mmCIF file of N, CA, C and O in Angstrom:
data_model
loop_
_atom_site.group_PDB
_atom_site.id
_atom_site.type_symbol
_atom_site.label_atom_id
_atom_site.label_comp_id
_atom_site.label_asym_id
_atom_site.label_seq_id
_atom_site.Cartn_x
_atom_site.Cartn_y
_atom_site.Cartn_z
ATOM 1 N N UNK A 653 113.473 98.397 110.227
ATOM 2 C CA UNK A 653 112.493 97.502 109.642
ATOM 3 C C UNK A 653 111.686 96.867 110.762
ATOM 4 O O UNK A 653 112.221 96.576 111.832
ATOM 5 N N UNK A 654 110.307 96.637 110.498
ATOM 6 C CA UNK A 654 109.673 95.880 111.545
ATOM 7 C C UNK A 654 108.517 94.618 110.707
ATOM 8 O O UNK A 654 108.457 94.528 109.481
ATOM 9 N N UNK A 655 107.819 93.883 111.508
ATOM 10 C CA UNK A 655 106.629 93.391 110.361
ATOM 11 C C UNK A 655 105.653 93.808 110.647
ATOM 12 O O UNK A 655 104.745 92.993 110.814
ATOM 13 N N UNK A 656 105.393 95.109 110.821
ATOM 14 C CA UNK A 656 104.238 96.116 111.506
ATOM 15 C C UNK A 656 103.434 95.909 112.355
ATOM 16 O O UNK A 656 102.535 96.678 112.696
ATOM 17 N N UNK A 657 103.817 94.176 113.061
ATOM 18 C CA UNK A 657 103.253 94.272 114.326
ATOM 19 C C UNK A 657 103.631 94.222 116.277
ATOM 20 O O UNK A 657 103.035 93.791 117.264
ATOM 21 N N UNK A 658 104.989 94.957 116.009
ATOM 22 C CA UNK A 658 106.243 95.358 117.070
ATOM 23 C C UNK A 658 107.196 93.929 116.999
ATOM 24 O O UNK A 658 107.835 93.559 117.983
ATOM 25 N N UNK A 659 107.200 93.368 116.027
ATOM 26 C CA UNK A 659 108.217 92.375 116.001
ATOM 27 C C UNK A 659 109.236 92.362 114.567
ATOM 28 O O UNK A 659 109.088 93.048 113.556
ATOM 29 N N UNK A 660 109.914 91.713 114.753
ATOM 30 C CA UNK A 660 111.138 91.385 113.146
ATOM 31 C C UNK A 660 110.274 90.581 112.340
ATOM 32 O O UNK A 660 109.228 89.968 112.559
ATOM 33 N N UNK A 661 110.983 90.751 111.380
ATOM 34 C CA UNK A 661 110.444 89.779 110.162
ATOM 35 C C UNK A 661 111.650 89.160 110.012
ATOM 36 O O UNK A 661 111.533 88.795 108.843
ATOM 37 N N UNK A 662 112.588 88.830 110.316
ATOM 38 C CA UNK A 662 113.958 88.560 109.961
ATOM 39 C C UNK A 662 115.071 89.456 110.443
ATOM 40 O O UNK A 662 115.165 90.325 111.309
ATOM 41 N N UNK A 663 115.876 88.913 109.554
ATOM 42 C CA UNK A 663 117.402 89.496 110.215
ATOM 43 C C UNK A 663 117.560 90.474 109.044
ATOM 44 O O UNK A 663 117.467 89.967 107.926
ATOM 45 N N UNK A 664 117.790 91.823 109.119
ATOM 46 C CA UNK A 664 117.491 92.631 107.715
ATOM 47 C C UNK A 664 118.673 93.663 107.887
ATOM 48 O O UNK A 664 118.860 94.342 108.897
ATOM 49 N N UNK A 665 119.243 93.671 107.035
ATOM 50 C CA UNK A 665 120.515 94.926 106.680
ATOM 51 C C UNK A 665 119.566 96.210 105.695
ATOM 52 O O UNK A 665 118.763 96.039 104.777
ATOM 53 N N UNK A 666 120.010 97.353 106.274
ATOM 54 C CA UNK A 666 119.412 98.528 105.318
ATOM 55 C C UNK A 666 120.781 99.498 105.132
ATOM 56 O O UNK A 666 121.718 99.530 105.930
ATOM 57 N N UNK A 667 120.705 100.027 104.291
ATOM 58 C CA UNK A 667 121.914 100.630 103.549
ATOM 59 C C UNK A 667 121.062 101.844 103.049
ATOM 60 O O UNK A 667 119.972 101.725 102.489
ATOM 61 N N UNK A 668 121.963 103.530 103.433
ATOM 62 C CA UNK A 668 121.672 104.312 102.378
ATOM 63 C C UNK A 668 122.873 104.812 102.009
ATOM 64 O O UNK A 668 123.954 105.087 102.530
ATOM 65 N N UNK A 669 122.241 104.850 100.724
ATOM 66 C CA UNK A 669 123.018 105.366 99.456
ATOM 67 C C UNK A 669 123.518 106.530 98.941
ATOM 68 O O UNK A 669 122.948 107.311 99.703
ATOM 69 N N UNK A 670 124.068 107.124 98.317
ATOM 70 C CA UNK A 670 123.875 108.276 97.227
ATOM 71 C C UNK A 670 124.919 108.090 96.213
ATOM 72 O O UNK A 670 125.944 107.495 96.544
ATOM 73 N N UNK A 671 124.767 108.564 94.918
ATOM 74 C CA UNK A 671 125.522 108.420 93.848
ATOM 75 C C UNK A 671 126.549 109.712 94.650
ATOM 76 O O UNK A 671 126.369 110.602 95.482
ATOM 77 N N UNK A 672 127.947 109.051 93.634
ATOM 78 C CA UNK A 672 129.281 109.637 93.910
ATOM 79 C C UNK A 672 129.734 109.364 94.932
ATOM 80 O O UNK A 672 130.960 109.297 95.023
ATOM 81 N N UNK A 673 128.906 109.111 96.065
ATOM 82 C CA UNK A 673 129.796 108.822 97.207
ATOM 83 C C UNK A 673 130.782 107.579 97.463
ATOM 84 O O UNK A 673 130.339 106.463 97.737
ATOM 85 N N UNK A 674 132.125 107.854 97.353
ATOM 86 C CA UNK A 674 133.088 107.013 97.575
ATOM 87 C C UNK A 674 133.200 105.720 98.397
ATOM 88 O O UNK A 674 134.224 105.080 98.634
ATOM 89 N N UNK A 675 132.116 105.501 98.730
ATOM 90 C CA UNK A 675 132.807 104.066 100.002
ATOM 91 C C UNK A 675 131.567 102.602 99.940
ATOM 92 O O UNK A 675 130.354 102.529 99.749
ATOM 93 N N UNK A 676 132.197 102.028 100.097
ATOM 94 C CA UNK A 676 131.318 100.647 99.907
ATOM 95 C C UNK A 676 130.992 100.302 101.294
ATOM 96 O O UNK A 676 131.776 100.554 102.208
ATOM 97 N N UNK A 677 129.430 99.519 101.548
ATOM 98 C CA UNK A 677 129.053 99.072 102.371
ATOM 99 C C UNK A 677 129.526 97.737 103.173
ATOM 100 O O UNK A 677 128.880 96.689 103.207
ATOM 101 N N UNK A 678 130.655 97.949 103.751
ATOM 102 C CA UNK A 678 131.423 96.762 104.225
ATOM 103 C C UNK A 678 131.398 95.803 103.274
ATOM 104 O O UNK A 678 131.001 94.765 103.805
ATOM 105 N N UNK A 679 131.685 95.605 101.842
ATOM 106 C CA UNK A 679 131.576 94.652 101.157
ATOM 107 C C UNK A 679 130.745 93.475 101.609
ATOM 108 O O UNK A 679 131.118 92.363 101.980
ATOM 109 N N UNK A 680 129.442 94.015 101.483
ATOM 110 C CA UNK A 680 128.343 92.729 101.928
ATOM 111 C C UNK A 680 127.534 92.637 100.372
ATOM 112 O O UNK A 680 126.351 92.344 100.201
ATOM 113 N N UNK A 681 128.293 92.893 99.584
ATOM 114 C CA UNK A 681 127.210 92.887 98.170
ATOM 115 C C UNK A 681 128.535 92.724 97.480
ATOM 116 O O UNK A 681 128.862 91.593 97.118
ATOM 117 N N UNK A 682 129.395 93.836 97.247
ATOM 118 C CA UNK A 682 130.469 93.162 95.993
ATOM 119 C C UNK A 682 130.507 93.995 95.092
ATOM 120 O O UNK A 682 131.473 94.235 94.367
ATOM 121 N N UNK A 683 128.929 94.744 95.065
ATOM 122 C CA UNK A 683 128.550 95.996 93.943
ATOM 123 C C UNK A 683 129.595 97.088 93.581
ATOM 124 O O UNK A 683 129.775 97.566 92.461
ATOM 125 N N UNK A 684 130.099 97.326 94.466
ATOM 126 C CA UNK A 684 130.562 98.797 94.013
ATOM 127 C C UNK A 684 129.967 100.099 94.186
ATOM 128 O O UNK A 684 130.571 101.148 93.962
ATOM 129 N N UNK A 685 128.700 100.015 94.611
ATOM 130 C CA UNK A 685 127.489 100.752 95.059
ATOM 131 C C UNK A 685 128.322 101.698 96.530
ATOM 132 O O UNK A 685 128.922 101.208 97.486
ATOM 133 N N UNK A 686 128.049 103.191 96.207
ATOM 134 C CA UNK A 686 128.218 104.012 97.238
ATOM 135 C C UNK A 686 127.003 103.858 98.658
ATOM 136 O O UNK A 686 125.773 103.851 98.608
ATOM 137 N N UNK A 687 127.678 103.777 99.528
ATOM 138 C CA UNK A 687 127.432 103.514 100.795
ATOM 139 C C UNK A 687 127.269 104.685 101.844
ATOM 140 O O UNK A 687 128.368 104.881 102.362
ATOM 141 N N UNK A 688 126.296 105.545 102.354
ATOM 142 C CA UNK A 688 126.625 106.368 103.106
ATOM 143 C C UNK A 688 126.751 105.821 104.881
ATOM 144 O O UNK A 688 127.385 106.291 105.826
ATOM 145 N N UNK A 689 125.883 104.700 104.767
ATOM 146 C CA UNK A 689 125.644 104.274 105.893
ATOM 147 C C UNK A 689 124.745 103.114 106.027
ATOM 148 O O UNK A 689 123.675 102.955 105.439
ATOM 149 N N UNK A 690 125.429 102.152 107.054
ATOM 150 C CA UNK A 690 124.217 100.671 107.014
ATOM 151 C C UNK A 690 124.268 100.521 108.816
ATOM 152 O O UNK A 690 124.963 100.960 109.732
ATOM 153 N N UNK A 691 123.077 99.621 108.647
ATOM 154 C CA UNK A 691 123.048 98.750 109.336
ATOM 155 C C UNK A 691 122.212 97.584 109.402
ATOM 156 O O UNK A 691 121.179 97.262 108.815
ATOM 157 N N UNK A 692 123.195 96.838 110.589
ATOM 158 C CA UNK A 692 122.581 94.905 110.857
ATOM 159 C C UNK A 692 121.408 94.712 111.485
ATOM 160 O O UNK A 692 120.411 94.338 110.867
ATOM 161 N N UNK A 693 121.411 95.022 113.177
ATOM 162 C CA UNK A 693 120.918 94.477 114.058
ATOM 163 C C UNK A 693 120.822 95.460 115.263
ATOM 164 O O UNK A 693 120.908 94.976 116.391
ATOM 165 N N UNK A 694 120.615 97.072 115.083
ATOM 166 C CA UNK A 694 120.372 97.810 115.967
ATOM 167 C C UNK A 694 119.327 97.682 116.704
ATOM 168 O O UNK A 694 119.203 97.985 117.890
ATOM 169 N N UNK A 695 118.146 96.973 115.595
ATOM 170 C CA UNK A 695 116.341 97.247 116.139
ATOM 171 C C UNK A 695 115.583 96.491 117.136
ATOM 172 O O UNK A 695 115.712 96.535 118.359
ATOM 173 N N UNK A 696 115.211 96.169 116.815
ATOM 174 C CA UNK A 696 114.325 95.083 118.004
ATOM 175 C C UNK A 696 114.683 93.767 116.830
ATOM 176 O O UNK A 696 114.517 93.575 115.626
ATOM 177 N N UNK A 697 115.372 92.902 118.213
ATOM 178 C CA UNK A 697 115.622 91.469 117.551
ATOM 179 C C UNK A 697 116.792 91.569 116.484
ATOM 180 O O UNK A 697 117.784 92.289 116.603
ATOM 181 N N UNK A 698 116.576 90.927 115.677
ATOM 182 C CA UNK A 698 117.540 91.124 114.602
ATOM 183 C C UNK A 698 116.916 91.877 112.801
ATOM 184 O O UNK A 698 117.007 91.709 111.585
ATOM 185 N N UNK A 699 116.182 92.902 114.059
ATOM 186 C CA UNK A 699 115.872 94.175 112.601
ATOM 187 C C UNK A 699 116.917 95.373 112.941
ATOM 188 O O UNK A 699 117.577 95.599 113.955
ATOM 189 N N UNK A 700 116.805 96.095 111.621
ATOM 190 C CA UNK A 700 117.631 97.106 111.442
ATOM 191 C C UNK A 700 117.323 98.424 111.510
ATOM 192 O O UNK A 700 116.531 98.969 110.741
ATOM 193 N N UNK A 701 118.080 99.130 112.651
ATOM 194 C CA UNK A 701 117.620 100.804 112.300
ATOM 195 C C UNK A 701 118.388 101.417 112.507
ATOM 196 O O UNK A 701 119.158 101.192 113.440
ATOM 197 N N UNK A 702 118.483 102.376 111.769
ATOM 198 C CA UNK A 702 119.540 102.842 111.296
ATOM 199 C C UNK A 702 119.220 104.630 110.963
ATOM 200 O O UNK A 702 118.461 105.134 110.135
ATOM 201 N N UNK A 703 120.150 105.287 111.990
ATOM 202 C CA UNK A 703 119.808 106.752 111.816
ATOM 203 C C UNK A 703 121.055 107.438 111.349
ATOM 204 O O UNK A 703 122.166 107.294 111.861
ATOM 205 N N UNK A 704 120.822 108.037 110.543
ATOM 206 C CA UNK A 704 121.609 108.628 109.905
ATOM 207 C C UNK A 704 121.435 110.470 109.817
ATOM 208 O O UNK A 704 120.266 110.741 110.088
ATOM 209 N N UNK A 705 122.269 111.765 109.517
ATOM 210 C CA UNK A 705 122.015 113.354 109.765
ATOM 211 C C UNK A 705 122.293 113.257 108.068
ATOM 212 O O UNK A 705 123.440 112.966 107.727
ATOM 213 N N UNK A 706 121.405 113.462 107.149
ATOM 214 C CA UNK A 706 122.370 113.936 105.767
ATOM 215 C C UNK A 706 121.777 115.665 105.476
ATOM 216 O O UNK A 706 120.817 116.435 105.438
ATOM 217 N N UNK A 707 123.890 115.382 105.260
ATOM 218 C CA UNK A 707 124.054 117.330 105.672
ATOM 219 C C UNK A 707 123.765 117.782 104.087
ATOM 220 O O UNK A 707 123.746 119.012 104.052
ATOM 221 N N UNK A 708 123.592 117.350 103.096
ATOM 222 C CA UNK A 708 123.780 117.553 101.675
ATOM 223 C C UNK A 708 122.556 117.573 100.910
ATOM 224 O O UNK A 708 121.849 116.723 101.453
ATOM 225 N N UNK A 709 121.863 118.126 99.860
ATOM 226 C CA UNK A 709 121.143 118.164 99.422
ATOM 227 C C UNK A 709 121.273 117.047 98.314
ATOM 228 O O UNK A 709 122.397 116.595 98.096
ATOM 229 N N UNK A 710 120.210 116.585 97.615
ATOM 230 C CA UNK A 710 121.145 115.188 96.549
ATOM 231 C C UNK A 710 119.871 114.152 96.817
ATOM 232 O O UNK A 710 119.025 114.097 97.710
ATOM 233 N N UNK A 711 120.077 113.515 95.867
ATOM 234 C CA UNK A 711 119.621 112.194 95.551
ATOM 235 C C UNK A 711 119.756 110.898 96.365
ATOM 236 O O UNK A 711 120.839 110.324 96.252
ATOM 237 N N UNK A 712 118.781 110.315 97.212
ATOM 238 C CA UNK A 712 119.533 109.330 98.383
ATOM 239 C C UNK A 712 118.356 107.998 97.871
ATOM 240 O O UNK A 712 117.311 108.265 97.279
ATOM 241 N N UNK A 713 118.793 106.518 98.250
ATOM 242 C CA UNK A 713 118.515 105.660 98.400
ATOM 243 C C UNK A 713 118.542 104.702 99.269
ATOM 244 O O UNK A 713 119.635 104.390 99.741
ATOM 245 N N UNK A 714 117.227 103.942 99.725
ATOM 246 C CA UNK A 714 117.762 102.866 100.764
ATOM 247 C C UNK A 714 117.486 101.965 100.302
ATOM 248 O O UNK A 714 116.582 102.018 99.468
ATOM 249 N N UNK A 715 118.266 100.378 100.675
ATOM 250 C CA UNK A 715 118.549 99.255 100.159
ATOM 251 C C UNK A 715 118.131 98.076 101.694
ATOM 252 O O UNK A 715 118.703 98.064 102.784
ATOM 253 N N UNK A 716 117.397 97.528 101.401
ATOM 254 C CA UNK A 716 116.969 96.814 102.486
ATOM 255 C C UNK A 716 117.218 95.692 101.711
ATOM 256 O O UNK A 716 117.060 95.652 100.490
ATOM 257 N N UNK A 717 117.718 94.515 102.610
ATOM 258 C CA UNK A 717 117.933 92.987 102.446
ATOM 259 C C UNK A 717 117.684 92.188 103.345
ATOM 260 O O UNK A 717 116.995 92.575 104.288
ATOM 261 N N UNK A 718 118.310 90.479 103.295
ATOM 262 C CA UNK A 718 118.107 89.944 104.400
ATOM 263 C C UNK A 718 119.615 89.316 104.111
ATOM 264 O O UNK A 718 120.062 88.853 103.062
ATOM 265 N N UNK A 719 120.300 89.478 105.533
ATOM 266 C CA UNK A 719 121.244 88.960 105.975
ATOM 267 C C UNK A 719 121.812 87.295 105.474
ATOM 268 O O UNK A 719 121.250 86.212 105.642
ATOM 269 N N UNK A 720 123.083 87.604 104.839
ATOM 270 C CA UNK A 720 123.177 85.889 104.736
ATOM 271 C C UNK A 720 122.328 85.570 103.005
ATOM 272 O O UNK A 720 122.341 84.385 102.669
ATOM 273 N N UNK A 721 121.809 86.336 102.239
ATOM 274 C CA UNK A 721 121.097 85.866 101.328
ATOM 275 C C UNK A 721 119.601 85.785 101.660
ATOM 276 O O UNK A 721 118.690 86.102 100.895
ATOM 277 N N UNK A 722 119.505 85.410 102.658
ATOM 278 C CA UNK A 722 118.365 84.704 103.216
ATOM 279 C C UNK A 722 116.949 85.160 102.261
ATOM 280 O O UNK A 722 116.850 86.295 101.795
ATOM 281 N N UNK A 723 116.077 84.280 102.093
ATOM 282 C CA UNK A 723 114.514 85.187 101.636
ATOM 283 C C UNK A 723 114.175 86.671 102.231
ATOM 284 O O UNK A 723 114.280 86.604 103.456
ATOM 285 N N UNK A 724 113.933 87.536 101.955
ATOM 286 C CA UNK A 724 113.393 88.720 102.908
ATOM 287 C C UNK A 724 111.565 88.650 102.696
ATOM 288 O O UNK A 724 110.859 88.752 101.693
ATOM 289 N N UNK A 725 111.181 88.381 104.472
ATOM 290 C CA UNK A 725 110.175 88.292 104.208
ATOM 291 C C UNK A 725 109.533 89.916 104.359
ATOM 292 O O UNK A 725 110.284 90.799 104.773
ATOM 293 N N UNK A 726 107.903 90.277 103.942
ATOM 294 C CA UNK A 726 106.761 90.944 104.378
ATOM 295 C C UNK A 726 107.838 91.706 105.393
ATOM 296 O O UNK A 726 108.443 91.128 106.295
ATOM 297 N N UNK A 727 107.988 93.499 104.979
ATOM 298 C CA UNK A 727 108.348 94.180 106.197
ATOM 299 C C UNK A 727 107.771 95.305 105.827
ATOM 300 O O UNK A 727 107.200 95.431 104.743
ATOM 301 N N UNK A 728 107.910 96.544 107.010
ATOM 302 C CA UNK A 728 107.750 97.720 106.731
ATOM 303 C C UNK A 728 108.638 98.760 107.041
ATOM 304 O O UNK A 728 109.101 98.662 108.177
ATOM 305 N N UNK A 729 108.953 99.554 106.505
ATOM 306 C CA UNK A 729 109.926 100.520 106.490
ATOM 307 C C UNK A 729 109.493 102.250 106.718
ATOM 308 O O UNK A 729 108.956 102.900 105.822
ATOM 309 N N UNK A 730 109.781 102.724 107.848
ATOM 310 C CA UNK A 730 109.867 103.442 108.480
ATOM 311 C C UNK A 730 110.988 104.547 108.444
ATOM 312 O O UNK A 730 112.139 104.454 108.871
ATOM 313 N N UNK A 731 110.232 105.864 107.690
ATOM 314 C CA UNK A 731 111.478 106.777 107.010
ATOM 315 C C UNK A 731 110.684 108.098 107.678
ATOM 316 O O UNK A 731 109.480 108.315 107.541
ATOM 317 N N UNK A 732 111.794 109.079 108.566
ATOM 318 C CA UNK A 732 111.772 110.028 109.340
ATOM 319 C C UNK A 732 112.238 111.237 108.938
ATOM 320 O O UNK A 732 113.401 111.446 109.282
ATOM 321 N N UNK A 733 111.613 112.259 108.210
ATOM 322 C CA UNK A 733 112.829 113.818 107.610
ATOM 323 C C UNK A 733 111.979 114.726 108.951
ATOM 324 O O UNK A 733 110.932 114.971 109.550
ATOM 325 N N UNK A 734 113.356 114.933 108.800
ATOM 326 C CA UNK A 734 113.300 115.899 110.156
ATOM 327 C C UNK A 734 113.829 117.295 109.623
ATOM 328 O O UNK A 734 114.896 116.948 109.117
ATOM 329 N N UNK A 735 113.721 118.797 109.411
ATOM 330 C CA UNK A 735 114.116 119.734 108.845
ATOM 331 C C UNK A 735 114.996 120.561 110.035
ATOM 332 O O UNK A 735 115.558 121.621 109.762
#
């Protein structure tokens, strides 16, 4: 996540998803929601990036928040398929 002008907008967790998959995102939600992979605070500051290889063909989702509850302000999200 960034606020598209090389800085954070906040402190932002992103999570991807896919149905069926067994495992919860460090219980930071409570959901029950399959988790393939998150992260906190890899990015610049306290934004999140988060790379992930998905070996599977399927249905995927990402879940962006703000840490703590907090408001999530104005961001942009930055998604890479690589073949």
């Amino acid at each position: 996540t960034s606020n598209g002008f090389g800085g954070c907008p906040g402190d932002t967790i992103v999570e991807l998803r896919q149905a069926g998959f067994n495992a919860s995102c460090a219980g930071n939600y409570g959901d029950g929601q399959p988790c393939l992979a998150m992260d906190d605070d890899a990015g610049l500051s306290l934004c999140s990036r988060l790379v992930h290889r998905i070996v599977a063909p399927g249905a995927y989702w990402l879940r962006v928040s703000a840490y703590g509850g907090a408001a999530l302000r104005r961001y942009f999200l930055e998604v890479d398929v690589v073949d």
